[in-house]
């Protein structure tokens, strides 16, 4: 019940295209869903996050869509750029010193 | 504002040895968490400290331990190293315990056990 399932494992998108990464969770106690971006040799960095009372959140080219009834959420990267090539992790957590539960990661490659 | 710093960045040890990793959180952050990242298991939670007290612990053997000092700096120790302990160890800091308190990660310490 603590798992977060993420797909696809890897993704190749042409420059200017839309990258879509999907995640699903089981634990309905989760109340915060962040996405992290990780470049080689670096630690994960927060990209965008959403709470379950919101169905969509957009920050620049990055959008999270959240479907509470289906217990699914996804990251959309519009106008994907080669600089977006990185590994993306979805995560879920709840308050009270609860850990971040991470998905397995998606390696995104944006071809020029 | 300086980010989370971790030392050393790289470490090579042999089986049976022990190792201590250090983490300095962002100024003002009182919570420090540790995660292990491996290609096979992904990002796994080790433990979280807040105000020098361990608040949560992941599913790792007792060989993995940690502590936090009064200045919020944290160390983690792994004793009797095994080959499977080779991983990137990440430290993350945040202000408090709320789920929306963003966790900021350091660059990690790459531990190789030979």
PDB file of C-alpha atoms in Angstrom:
ATOM      1  CA  UNK A   1       0.000   0.000   0.000  1.00  0.00           C
ATOM      2  CA  UNK A   2       2.992   2.239   0.359  1.00  0.00           C
ATOM      3  CA  UNK A   3       4.051   1.817  -3.272  1.00  0.00           C
ATOM      4  CA  UNK A   4       3.900   4.367  -6.030  1.00  0.00           C
ATOM      5  CA  UNK A   5       3.929   2.829  -9.491  1.00  0.00           C
ATOM      6  CA  UNK A   6       5.502   4.865 -12.279  1.00  0.00           C
ATOM      7  CA  UNK A   7       5.536   4.400 -16.045  1.00  0.00           C
ATOM      8  CA  UNK A   8       7.123   4.350 -18.515  1.00  0.00           C
ATOM      9  CA  UNK A   9      10.598   3.359 -17.405  1.00  0.00           C
ATOM     10  CA  UNK A  10      12.127   5.321 -20.271  1.00  0.00           C
ATOM     11  CA  UNK A  11      10.849   7.787 -22.809  1.00  0.00           C
ATOM     12  CA  UNK A  12      12.241   9.322 -25.969  1.00  0.00           C
ATOM     13  CA  UNK A  13      10.557  12.477 -27.230  1.00  0.00           C
ATOM     14  CA  UNK A  14      11.446  14.789 -30.068  1.00  0.00           C
ATOM     15  CA  UNK A  15      12.262  18.404 -29.323  1.00  0.00           C
ATOM     16  CA  UNK A  16       9.046  20.370 -29.127  1.00  0.00           C
ATOM     17  CA  UNK A  17       6.952  17.331 -28.309  1.00  0.00           C
ATOM     18  CA  UNK A  18       4.947  16.495 -25.191  1.00  0.00           C
ATOM     19  CA  UNK A  19       6.419  14.161 -22.569  1.00  0.00           C
ATOM     20  CA  UNK A  20       3.929  12.331 -20.369  1.00  0.00           C
ATOM     21  CA  UNK A  21       4.819  10.306 -17.277  1.00  0.00           C
ATOM     22  CA  UNK A  22       2.205   8.488 -15.228  1.00  0.00           C
ATOM     23  CA  UNK A  23       2.021   7.429 -11.597  1.00  0.00           C
ATOM     24  CA  UNK A  24      -0.476   5.517  -9.492  1.00  0.00           C
ATOM     25  CA  UNK A  25      -0.769   5.088  -5.730  1.00  0.00           C
ATOM     26  CA  UNK A  26      -2.796   3.001  -3.302  1.00  0.00           C
ATOM     27  CA  UNK A  27      -2.583   4.777   0.037  1.00  0.00           C
ATOM     28  CA  UNK A  28      -5.425   7.296   0.249  1.00  0.00           C
ATOM     29  CA  UNK A  29      -3.726   8.910   3.254  1.00  0.00           C
ATOM     30  CA  UNK A  30      -1.147  10.512   0.961  1.00  0.00           C
ATOM     31  CA  UNK A  31      -1.842  14.237   0.770  1.00  0.00           C
ATOM     32  CA  UNK A  32       1.066  15.655  -1.198  1.00  0.00           C
ATOM     33  CA  UNK A  33       2.425  14.555  -4.540  1.00  0.00           C
ATOM     34  CA  UNK A  34       5.714  16.104  -5.696  1.00  0.00           C
ATOM     35  CA  UNK A  35       7.689  15.445  -8.844  1.00  0.00           C
ATOM     36  CA  UNK A  36      11.458  15.482  -8.738  1.00  0.00           C
ATOM     37  CA  UNK A  37      13.948  15.926 -11.570  1.00  0.00           C
ATOM     38  CA  UNK A  38      17.401  14.389 -11.305  1.00  0.00           C
ATOM     39  CA  UNK A  39      20.375  15.023 -13.542  1.00  0.00           C
ATOM     40  CA  UNK A  40      23.408  12.692 -13.539  1.00  0.00           C
ATOM     41  CA  UNK A  41      25.681  13.380 -10.587  1.00  0.00           C
ATOM     42  CA  UNK A  42      23.083  15.533  -8.835  1.00  0.00           C
ATOM     43  CA  UNK A  43      20.494  14.989  -6.168  1.00  0.00           C
ATOM     44  CA  UNK A  44      16.775  15.110  -7.024  1.00  0.00           C
ATOM     45  CA  UNK A  45      15.331  18.618  -7.262  1.00  0.00           C
ATOM     46  CA  UNK A  46      11.682  19.506  -6.726  1.00  0.00           C
ATOM     47  CA  UNK A  47      10.026  20.336 -10.031  1.00  0.00           C
ATOM     48  CA  UNK A  48       6.359  20.791  -9.218  1.00  0.00           C
ATOM     49  CA  UNK A  49       3.927  19.429  -6.624  1.00  0.00           C
ATOM     50  CA  UNK A  50       0.173  19.085  -6.104  1.00  0.00           C
ATOM     51  CA  UNK A  51      -2.305  18.433  -3.323  1.00  0.00           C
ATOM     52  CA  UNK A  52      -5.262  16.060  -3.928  1.00  0.00           C
ATOM     53  CA  UNK A  53      -7.862  18.837  -3.642  1.00  0.00           C
ATOM     54  CA  UNK A  54      -6.628  20.246  -6.962  1.00  0.00           C
ATOM     55  CA  UNK A  55      -7.084  18.480 -10.301  1.00  0.00           C
ATOM     56  CA  UNK A  56      -4.397  20.310 -12.212  1.00  0.00           C
ATOM     57  CA  UNK A  57      -1.403  22.522 -11.538  1.00  0.00           C
ATOM     58  CA  UNK A  58       0.687  24.267 -14.151  1.00  0.00           C
ATOM     59  CA  UNK A  59       4.082  25.905 -13.802  1.00  0.00           C
ATOM     60  CA  UNK A  60       5.566  27.050 -17.071  1.00  0.00           C
ATOM     61  CA  UNK A  61       5.913  24.076 -19.393  1.00  0.00           C
ATOM     62  CA  UNK A  62       5.225  21.583 -16.585  1.00  0.00           C
ATOM     63  CA  UNK A  63       1.709  20.445 -15.649  1.00  0.00           C
ATOM     64  CA  UNK A  64       0.511  17.912 -13.107  1.00  0.00           C
ATOM     65  CA  UNK A  65      -2.860  16.301 -13.701  1.00  0.00           C
ATOM     66  CA  UNK A  66      -4.416  14.607 -10.675  1.00  0.00           C
ATOM     67  CA  UNK A  67      -7.286  12.110 -10.644  1.00  0.00           C
ATOM     68  CA  UNK A  68      -8.224  11.444  -7.039  1.00  0.00           C
ATOM     69  CA  UNK A  69     -10.901   8.821  -7.760  1.00  0.00           C
ATOM     70  CA  UNK A  70      -8.514   6.798  -9.932  1.00  0.00           C
ATOM     71  CA  UNK A  71      -5.593   7.419  -7.562  1.00  0.00           C
ATOM     72  CA  UNK A  72      -3.443   8.478 -10.476  1.00  0.00           C
ATOM     73  CA  UNK A  73      -1.414  11.532 -11.342  1.00  0.00           C
ATOM     74  CA  UNK A  74       0.742  12.465 -14.272  1.00  0.00           C
ATOM     75  CA  UNK A  75       3.391  14.931 -15.362  1.00  0.00           C
ATOM     76  CA  UNK A  76       3.141  16.628 -18.733  1.00  0.00           C
ATOM     77  CA  UNK A  77       6.132  18.467 -20.161  1.00  0.00           C
ATOM     78  CA  UNK A  78       5.055  20.697 -23.013  1.00  0.00           C
ATOM     79  CA  UNK A  79       7.457  21.805 -25.748  1.00  0.00           C
ATOM     80  CA  UNK A  80      10.080  19.370 -24.456  1.00  0.00           C
ATOM     81  CA  UNK A  81      13.678  20.571 -24.795  1.00  0.00           C
ATOM     82  CA  UNK A  82      17.006  18.684 -24.840  1.00  0.00           C
ATOM     83  CA  UNK A  83      17.775  20.316 -21.473  1.00  0.00           C
ATOM     84  CA  UNK A  84      14.791  18.437 -20.018  1.00  0.00           C
ATOM     85  CA  UNK A  85      16.656  15.158 -20.548  1.00  0.00           C
ATOM     86  CA  UNK A  86      16.867  13.754 -17.029  1.00  0.00           C
ATOM     87  CA  UNK A  87      15.311  11.167 -14.757  1.00  0.00           C
ATOM     88  CA  UNK A  88      11.941  12.092 -13.307  1.00  0.00           C
ATOM     89  CA  UNK A  89      10.533  10.665 -10.096  1.00  0.00           C
ATOM     90  CA  UNK A  90       7.001  10.986  -8.842  1.00  0.00           C
ATOM     91  CA  UNK A  91       6.528  10.749  -5.103  1.00  0.00           C
ATOM     92  CA  UNK A  92       3.832  10.765  -2.463  1.00  0.00           C
ATOM     93  CA  UNK A  93       3.815  11.587   1.202  1.00  0.00           C
ATOM     94  CA  UNK A  94       1.690  12.740   4.120  1.00  0.00           C
ATOM     95  CA  UNK A  95       2.291  14.886   7.169  1.00  0.00           C
ATOM     96  CA  UNK A  96       3.850  13.993  10.488  1.00  0.00           C
ATOM     97  CA  UNK A  97       7.385  13.064   9.543  1.00  0.00           C
ATOM     98  CA  UNK A  98       6.260  10.597   6.936  1.00  0.00           C
ATOM     99  CA  UNK A  99       8.762   9.656   4.270  1.00  0.00           C
ATOM    100  CA  UNK A 100       8.629  10.447   0.599  1.00  0.00           C
ATOM    101  CA  UNK A 101       7.582   7.297  -1.249  1.00  0.00           C
ATOM    102  CA  UNK A 102       9.155   7.463  -4.672  1.00  0.00           C
ATOM    103  CA  UNK A 103       8.192   5.912  -7.973  1.00  0.00           C
ATOM    104  CA  UNK A 104      10.810   3.919  -9.832  1.00  0.00           C
ATOM    105  CA  UNK A 105      11.779   6.796 -12.109  1.00  0.00           C
ATOM    106  CA  UNK A 106      11.466   7.616 -15.806  1.00  0.00           C
ATOM    107  CA  UNK A 107      14.520   8.345 -17.871  1.00  0.00           C
ATOM    108  CA  UNK A 108      13.551  11.005 -20.401  1.00  0.00           C
ATOM    109  CA  UNK A 109      15.611  11.709 -23.484  1.00  0.00           C
ATOM    110  CA  UNK A 110      14.615  14.647 -25.656  1.00  0.00           C
ATOM    111  CA  UNK A 111      16.199  14.333 -29.072  1.00  0.00           C
ATOM    112  CA  UNK A 112      17.274  17.562 -30.836  1.00  0.00           C
TER     113      UNK A 112
ATOM    114  CA  UNK B   1      21.071  30.634   0.393  1.00  0.00           C
ATOM    115  CA  UNK B   2      23.445  27.693   0.435  1.00  0.00           C
ATOM    116  CA  UNK B   3      21.957  24.316  -0.424  1.00  0.00           C
ATOM    117  CA  UNK B   4      22.314  20.990   1.313  1.00  0.00           C
ATOM    118  CA  UNK B   5      25.931  19.905   1.420  1.00  0.00           C
ATOM    119  CA  UNK B   6      27.210  16.380   1.808  1.00  0.00           C
ATOM    120  CA  UNK B   7      30.708  15.131   2.502  1.00  0.00           C
ATOM    121  CA  UNK B   8      32.528  13.296   1.217  1.00  0.00           C
ATOM    122  CA  UNK B   9      31.193  13.146  -2.321  1.00  0.00           C
ATOM    123  CA  UNK B  10      32.877   9.847  -3.109  1.00  0.00           C
ATOM    124  CA  UNK B  11      34.026   7.026  -0.895  1.00  0.00           C
ATOM    125  CA  UNK B  12      35.554   3.622  -1.525  1.00  0.00           C
ATOM    126  CA  UNK B  13      35.543   1.066   1.271  1.00  0.00           C
ATOM    127  CA  UNK B  14      36.038  -2.672   1.604  1.00  0.00           C
ATOM    128  CA  UNK B  15      33.643  -5.222   3.033  1.00  0.00           C
ATOM    129  CA  UNK B  16      33.526  -5.290   6.813  1.00  0.00           C
ATOM    130  CA  UNK B  17      34.628  -1.683   7.252  1.00  0.00           C
ATOM    131  CA  UNK B  18      32.433   1.065   8.581  1.00  0.00           C
ATOM    132  CA  UNK B  19      31.718   4.479   7.124  1.00  0.00           C
ATOM    133  CA  UNK B  20      30.373   7.829   8.318  1.00  0.00           C
ATOM    134  CA  UNK B  21      28.666  10.261   5.978  1.00  0.00           C
ATOM    135  CA  UNK B  22      27.954  13.878   6.817  1.00  0.00           C
ATOM    136  CA  UNK B  23      25.154  16.248   5.865  1.00  0.00           C
ATOM    137  CA  UNK B  24      24.735  19.971   6.471  1.00  0.00           C
ATOM    138  CA  UNK B  25      21.143  21.128   5.925  1.00  0.00           C
ATOM    139  CA  UNK B  26      19.944  24.422   4.561  1.00  0.00           C
ATOM    140  CA  UNK B  27      20.159  27.143   7.196  1.00  0.00           C
ATOM    141  CA  UNK B  28      16.960  27.206   9.230  1.00  0.00           C
ATOM    142  CA  UNK B  29      15.944  23.667   8.335  1.00  0.00           C
ATOM    143  CA  UNK B  30      15.544  21.459  11.366  1.00  0.00           C
ATOM    144  CA  UNK B  31      14.680  18.201   9.637  1.00  0.00           C
ATOM    145  CA  UNK B  32      17.178  15.951   7.896  1.00  0.00           C
ATOM    146  CA  UNK B  33      16.286  12.762   6.057  1.00  0.00           C
ATOM    147  CA  UNK B  34      18.516  10.160   4.489  1.00  0.00           C
ATOM    148  CA  UNK B  35      17.758   8.098   1.408  1.00  0.00           C
ATOM    149  CA  UNK B  36      19.621   5.329  -0.375  1.00  0.00           C
ATOM    150  CA  UNK B  37      19.501   5.316  -4.166  1.00  0.00           C
ATOM    151  CA  UNK B  38      20.422   2.228  -6.186  1.00  0.00           C
ATOM    152  CA  UNK B  39      19.599   1.207  -9.775  1.00  0.00           C
ATOM    153  CA  UNK B  40      17.732  -1.859  -8.547  1.00  0.00           C
ATOM    154  CA  UNK B  41      15.774  -0.512  -5.577  1.00  0.00           C
ATOM    155  CA  UNK B  42      15.443   3.140  -6.519  1.00  0.00           C
ATOM    156  CA  UNK B  43      15.114   5.704  -3.746  1.00  0.00           C
ATOM    157  CA  UNK B  44      14.607   4.104  -0.356  1.00  0.00           C
ATOM    158  CA  UNK B  45      14.035   5.999   2.895  1.00  0.00           C
ATOM    159  CA  UNK B  46      16.519   5.374   5.689  1.00  0.00           C
ATOM    160  CA  UNK B  47      15.521   7.718   8.509  1.00  0.00           C
ATOM    161  CA  UNK B  48      14.519  11.252   9.420  1.00  0.00           C
ATOM    162  CA  UNK B  49      15.775  13.395  12.273  1.00  0.00           C
ATOM    163  CA  UNK B  50      14.187  16.522  13.715  1.00  0.00           C
ATOM    164  CA  UNK B  51      15.533  18.435  16.705  1.00  0.00           C
ATOM    165  CA  UNK B  52      18.138  15.740  17.340  1.00  0.00           C
ATOM    166  CA  UNK B  53      15.522  12.978  17.598  1.00  0.00           C
ATOM    167  CA  UNK B  54      14.880  10.206  15.115  1.00  0.00           C
ATOM    168  CA  UNK B  55      11.270  10.660  14.000  1.00  0.00           C
ATOM    169  CA  UNK B  56      10.931   7.905  11.441  1.00  0.00           C
ATOM    170  CA  UNK B  57      12.925   4.925  10.285  1.00  0.00           C
ATOM    171  CA  UNK B  58      12.856   2.899   7.088  1.00  0.00           C
ATOM    172  CA  UNK B  59      13.227  -0.808   6.621  1.00  0.00           C
ATOM    173  CA  UNK B  60      16.989  -1.141   6.850  1.00  0.00           C
ATOM    174  CA  UNK B  61      19.083  -3.332   9.143  1.00  0.00           C
ATOM    175  CA  UNK B  62      20.545  -2.018  12.374  1.00  0.00           C
ATOM    176  CA  UNK B  63      23.924  -1.587  10.669  1.00  0.00           C
ATOM    177  CA  UNK B  64      22.524   1.692   9.383  1.00  0.00           C
ATOM    178  CA  UNK B  65      22.340   4.371  12.028  1.00  0.00           C
ATOM    179  CA  UNK B  66      22.289   8.108  12.224  1.00  0.00           C
ATOM    180  CA  UNK B  67      22.280  11.084  14.495  1.00  0.00           C
ATOM    181  CA  UNK B  68      21.605  14.784  14.422  1.00  0.00           C
ATOM    182  CA  UNK B  69      23.450  17.493  16.253  1.00  0.00           C
ATOM    183  CA  UNK B  70      22.133  20.635  17.907  1.00  0.00           C
ATOM    184  CA  UNK B  71      23.050  22.697  14.816  1.00  0.00           C
ATOM    185  CA  UNK B  72      20.867  20.326  12.712  1.00  0.00           C
ATOM    186  CA  UNK B  73      23.858  18.785  10.962  1.00  0.00           C
ATOM    187  CA  UNK B  74      23.473  15.040  10.599  1.00  0.00           C
ATOM    188  CA  UNK B  75      25.650  12.011  10.171  1.00  0.00           C
ATOM    189  CA  UNK B  76      24.812   8.509   9.122  1.00  0.00           C
ATOM    190  CA  UNK B  77      26.940   5.488   9.861  1.00  0.00           C
ATOM    191  CA  UNK B  78      27.029   2.128   8.191  1.00  0.00           C
ATOM    192  CA  UNK B  79      28.897  -0.607  10.021  1.00  0.00           C
ATOM    193  CA  UNK B  80      30.154  -3.942   8.705  1.00  0.00           C
ATOM    194  CA  UNK B  81      29.817  -2.865   5.101  1.00  0.00           C
ATOM    195  CA  UNK B  82      28.460  -5.314   2.542  1.00  0.00           C
ATOM    196  CA  UNK B  83      28.800  -5.227  -1.238  1.00  0.00           C
ATOM    197  CA  UNK B  84      25.093  -4.430  -1.488  1.00  0.00           C
ATOM    198  CA  UNK B  85      25.598  -1.194   0.446  1.00  0.00           C
ATOM    199  CA  UNK B  86      27.177   0.347  -2.645  1.00  0.00           C
ATOM    200  CA  UNK B  87      24.832   3.195  -3.489  1.00  0.00           C
ATOM    201  CA  UNK B  88      24.294   6.919  -3.682  1.00  0.00           C
ATOM    202  CA  UNK B  89      23.348   8.177  -0.238  1.00  0.00           C
ATOM    203  CA  UNK B  90      21.225  11.290  -0.361  1.00  0.00           C
ATOM    204  CA  UNK B  91      20.498  13.707   2.416  1.00  0.00           C
ATOM    205  CA  UNK B  92      17.463  15.985   2.305  1.00  0.00           C
ATOM    206  CA  UNK B  93      16.503  18.842   4.571  1.00  0.00           C
ATOM    207  CA  UNK B  94      13.223  20.644   5.195  1.00  0.00           C
ATOM    208  CA  UNK B  95      11.829  23.179   7.631  1.00  0.00           C
ATOM    209  CA  UNK B  96       9.360  21.028   9.476  1.00  0.00           C
ATOM    210  CA  UNK B  97       7.136  17.981   9.476  1.00  0.00           C
ATOM    211  CA  UNK B  98       4.338  19.062   7.176  1.00  0.00           C
ATOM    212  CA  UNK B  99       3.946  17.103   3.971  1.00  0.00           C
ATOM    213  CA  UNK B 100       4.151  20.338   1.987  1.00  0.00           C
ATOM    214  CA  UNK B 101       7.492  21.282   3.540  1.00  0.00           C
ATOM    215  CA  UNK B 102       9.677  20.812   0.491  1.00  0.00           C
ATOM    216  CA  UNK B 103      12.520  18.359   0.869  1.00  0.00           C
ATOM    217  CA  UNK B 104      15.708  19.737  -0.649  1.00  0.00           C
ATOM    218  CA  UNK B 105      18.276  17.132  -1.595  1.00  0.00           C
ATOM    219  CA  UNK B 106      22.032  17.352  -1.515  1.00  0.00           C
ATOM    220  CA  UNK B 107      24.257  15.990  -4.303  1.00  0.00           C
ATOM    221  CA  UNK B 108      24.785  12.729  -2.461  1.00  0.00           C
ATOM    222  CA  UNK B 109      27.731  10.625  -1.383  1.00  0.00           C
ATOM    223  CA  UNK B 110      28.648   7.850  -3.780  1.00  0.00           C
ATOM    224  CA  UNK B 111      29.741   4.854  -1.694  1.00  0.00           C
ATOM    225  CA  UNK B 112      31.478   1.954  -3.371  1.00  0.00           C
ATOM    226  CA  UNK B 113      32.112  -1.206  -1.348  1.00  0.00           C
ATOM    227  CA  UNK B 114      34.745  -3.549  -2.735  1.00  0.00           C
TER     228      UNK B 114
END
